[in-house]
Amino acid sequence: MTGAVMRERRGDIDRTTATITYALAEMRQQARPPVPPEDLLKLLRSAGDPTRLKILQLLGVRARSTREIAGLLGFTEAAISKHLKLLADAGWVEQDRHSYYVYYRLAHNARDNLTRGLDEVLG
């Protein structure tokens, strides 16, 4: 926030004008709620597994079903489902049901939460 005061005199009248300028980007950043350390740890721990990291890479391209991910990585659908549950619990992925299939995609705010949480911790 910055401000300025201008004074001017017109005849017998003194006029004082104060202006205040707000930095909106800074205010928006300050307005975001902090990421609790537990949530940041969940994000980091869940992405730290090589299989889950590969799943995140695949979902970064587009939404996919458990069956498709299992076929691409050479795992059973049950194993992929367990990994996806951990990623969903940590906030990395969201799911959409289409008829028989459930499609998983990256959560919209997962990267922002990770970045903001690391900024808060590391300064």
PDB file of C-alpha atoms in Angstrom, residues 8-97:
ATOM      1  CA  GLU A   8      -3.493  23.093  -2.804  1.00  0.00           C
ATOM      2  CA  ARG A   9      -4.797  26.509  -2.052  1.00  0.00           C
ATOM      3  CA  ARG A  10      -7.422  28.260  -4.156  1.00  0.00           C
ATOM      4  CA  GLY A  11      -8.108  31.719  -2.950  1.00  0.00           C
ATOM      5  CA  ASP A  12      -9.148  31.461   0.678  1.00  0.00           C
ATOM      6  CA  ILE A  13      -9.783  27.689   0.537  1.00  0.00           C
ATOM      7  CA  ASP A  14      -7.206  25.041   1.421  1.00  0.00           C
ATOM      8  CA  ARG A  15      -7.858  21.676  -0.197  1.00  0.00           C
ATOM      9  CA  THR A  16      -6.139  18.452   0.899  1.00  0.00           C
ATOM     10  CA  THR A  17      -6.439  15.318  -1.208  1.00  0.00           C
ATOM     11  CA  ALA A  18      -5.217  11.936   0.029  1.00  0.00           C
ATOM     12  CA  THR A  19      -4.766   8.992  -2.336  1.00  0.00           C
ATOM     13  CA  ILE A  20      -4.148   5.403  -1.356  1.00  0.00           C
ATOM     14  CA  THR A  21      -2.930   2.796  -3.821  1.00  0.00           C
ATOM     15  CA  TYR A  22      -3.236  -0.896  -3.083  1.00  0.00           C
ATOM     16  CA  ALA A  23      -1.125  -3.621  -4.688  1.00  0.00           C
ATOM     17  CA  LEU A  24      -3.857  -6.085  -5.670  1.00  0.00           C
ATOM     18  CA  ALA A  25      -1.528  -8.990  -6.447  1.00  0.00           C
ATOM     19  CA  GLU A  26       0.047  -8.684  -3.014  1.00  0.00           C
ATOM     20  CA  MET A  27      -3.359  -8.444  -1.361  1.00  0.00           C
ATOM     21  CA  ARG A  28      -4.585 -11.543  -3.188  1.00  0.00           C
ATOM     22  CA  GLN A  29      -1.505 -13.475  -2.102  1.00  0.00           C
ATOM     23  CA  GLN A  30      -2.012 -12.396   1.503  1.00  0.00           C
ATOM     24  CA  ALA A  31      -5.719 -13.263   1.326  1.00  0.00           C
ATOM     25  CA  ARG A  32      -5.072 -16.896   0.392  1.00  0.00           C
ATOM     26  CA  PRO A  33      -5.352 -19.124   3.406  1.00  0.00           C
ATOM     27  CA  PRO A  34      -2.093 -20.730   4.467  1.00  0.00           C
ATOM     28  CA  VAL A  35      -1.553 -24.366   3.552  1.00  0.00           C
ATOM     29  CA  PRO A  36      -1.434 -26.371   6.784  1.00  0.00           C
ATOM     30  CA  PRO A  37       1.859 -28.259   7.146  1.00  0.00           C
ATOM     31  CA  GLU A  38      -0.033 -31.568   7.353  1.00  0.00           C
ATOM     32  CA  ASP A  39      -1.602 -30.957   3.931  1.00  0.00           C
ATOM     33  CA  LEU A  40       1.765 -30.050   2.450  1.00  0.00           C
ATOM     34  CA  LEU A  41       3.283 -33.245   3.863  1.00  0.00           C
ATOM     35  CA  LYS A  42       0.434 -35.298   2.348  1.00  0.00           C
ATOM     36  CA  LEU A  43       1.060 -33.744  -1.062  1.00  0.00           C
ATOM     37  CA  LEU A  44       4.805 -34.368  -0.863  1.00  0.00           C
ATOM     38  CA  ARG A  45       4.584 -37.897   0.546  1.00  0.00           C
ATOM     39  CA  SER A  46       2.006 -39.064  -1.949  1.00  0.00           C
ATOM     40  CA  ALA A  47       3.979 -37.700  -4.921  1.00  0.00           C
ATOM     41  CA  GLY A  48       7.222 -39.195  -3.589  1.00  0.00           C
ATOM     42  CA  ASP A  49       6.410 -42.730  -4.734  1.00  0.00           C
ATOM     43  CA  PRO A  50       7.697 -43.542  -8.252  1.00  0.00           C
ATOM     44  CA  THR A  51       4.452 -45.227  -9.327  1.00  0.00           C
ATOM     45  CA  ARG A  52       2.297 -42.366  -8.073  1.00  0.00           C
ATOM     46  CA  LEU A  53       4.597 -39.870  -9.764  1.00  0.00           C
ATOM     47  CA  LYS A  54       4.120 -41.740 -13.062  1.00  0.00           C
ATOM     48  CA  ILE A  55       0.362 -41.647 -12.513  1.00  0.00           C
ATOM     49  CA  LEU A  56       0.511 -37.889 -11.984  1.00  0.00           C
ATOM     50  CA  GLN A  57       2.515 -37.522 -15.188  1.00  0.00           C
ATOM     51  CA  LEU A  58      -0.113 -39.485 -17.118  1.00  0.00           C
ATOM     52  CA  LEU A  59      -2.938 -37.446 -15.611  1.00  0.00           C
ATOM     53  CA  GLY A  60      -1.075 -34.264 -16.490  1.00  0.00           C
ATOM     54  CA  VAL A  61      -1.749 -35.077 -20.131  1.00  0.00           C
ATOM     55  CA  ARG A  62      -5.462 -35.888 -19.747  1.00  0.00           C
ATOM     56  CA  ALA A  63      -8.041 -37.620 -17.564  1.00  0.00           C
ATOM     57  CA  ARG A  64      -7.768 -41.410 -17.543  1.00  0.00           C
ATOM     58  CA  SER A  65      -9.545 -44.441 -16.107  1.00  0.00           C
ATOM     59  CA  THR A  66      -8.030 -46.915 -13.687  1.00  0.00           C
ATOM     60  CA  ARG A  67      -8.035 -49.552 -16.423  1.00  0.00           C
ATOM     61  CA  GLU A  68      -6.112 -47.303 -18.837  1.00  0.00           C
ATOM     62  CA  ILE A  69      -3.506 -46.338 -16.231  1.00  0.00           C
ATOM     63  CA  ALA A  70      -3.055 -49.982 -15.217  1.00  0.00           C
ATOM     64  CA  GLY A  71      -2.487 -50.980 -18.847  1.00  0.00           C
ATOM     65  CA  LEU A  72       0.021 -48.193 -19.442  1.00  0.00           C
ATOM     66  CA  LEU A  73       2.043 -48.915 -16.298  1.00  0.00           C
ATOM     67  CA  GLY A  74       1.734 -52.699 -16.218  1.00  0.00           C
ATOM     68  CA  PHE A  75      -0.011 -52.948 -12.845  1.00  0.00           C
ATOM     69  CA  THR A  76      -3.336 -54.428 -11.791  1.00  0.00           C
ATOM     70  CA  GLU A  77      -6.353 -52.164 -11.594  1.00  0.00           C
ATOM     71  CA  ALA A  78      -6.535 -52.856  -7.847  1.00  0.00           C
ATOM     72  CA  ALA A  79      -2.966 -51.624  -7.337  1.00  0.00           C
ATOM     73  CA  ILE A  80      -3.606 -48.481  -9.380  1.00  0.00           C
ATOM     74  CA  SER A  81      -6.842 -47.891  -7.488  1.00  0.00           C
ATOM     75  CA  LYS A  82      -4.940 -47.913  -4.174  1.00  0.00           C
ATOM     76  CA  HIS A  83      -2.423 -45.413  -5.518  1.00  0.00           C
ATOM     77  CA  LEU A  84      -5.216 -43.196  -6.846  1.00  0.00           C
ATOM     78  CA  LYS A  85      -6.962 -43.262  -3.470  1.00  0.00           C
ATOM     79  CA  LEU A  86      -3.802 -41.992  -1.775  1.00  0.00           C
ATOM     80  CA  LEU A  87      -3.392 -39.277  -4.404  1.00  0.00           C
ATOM     81  CA  ALA A  88      -7.035 -38.255  -4.020  1.00  0.00           C
ATOM     82  CA  ASP A  89      -6.771 -38.153  -0.214  1.00  0.00           C
ATOM     83  CA  ALA A  90      -3.735 -35.879  -0.540  1.00  0.00           C
ATOM     84  CA  GLY A  91      -5.577 -33.566  -2.928  1.00  0.00           C
ATOM     85  CA  TRP A  92      -3.707 -34.370  -6.149  1.00  0.00           C
ATOM     86  CA  VAL A  93      -6.537 -35.935  -8.140  1.00  0.00           C
ATOM     87  CA  GLU A  94     -10.282 -35.605  -8.577  1.00  0.00           C
ATOM     88  CA  GLN A  95     -12.648 -38.116 -10.113  1.00  0.00           C
ATOM     89  CA  ASP A  96     -15.559 -38.001 -12.535  1.00  0.00           C
ATOM     90  CA  ARG A  97     -17.935 -40.909 -13.052  1.00  0.00           C
TER      91      ARG A  97
END
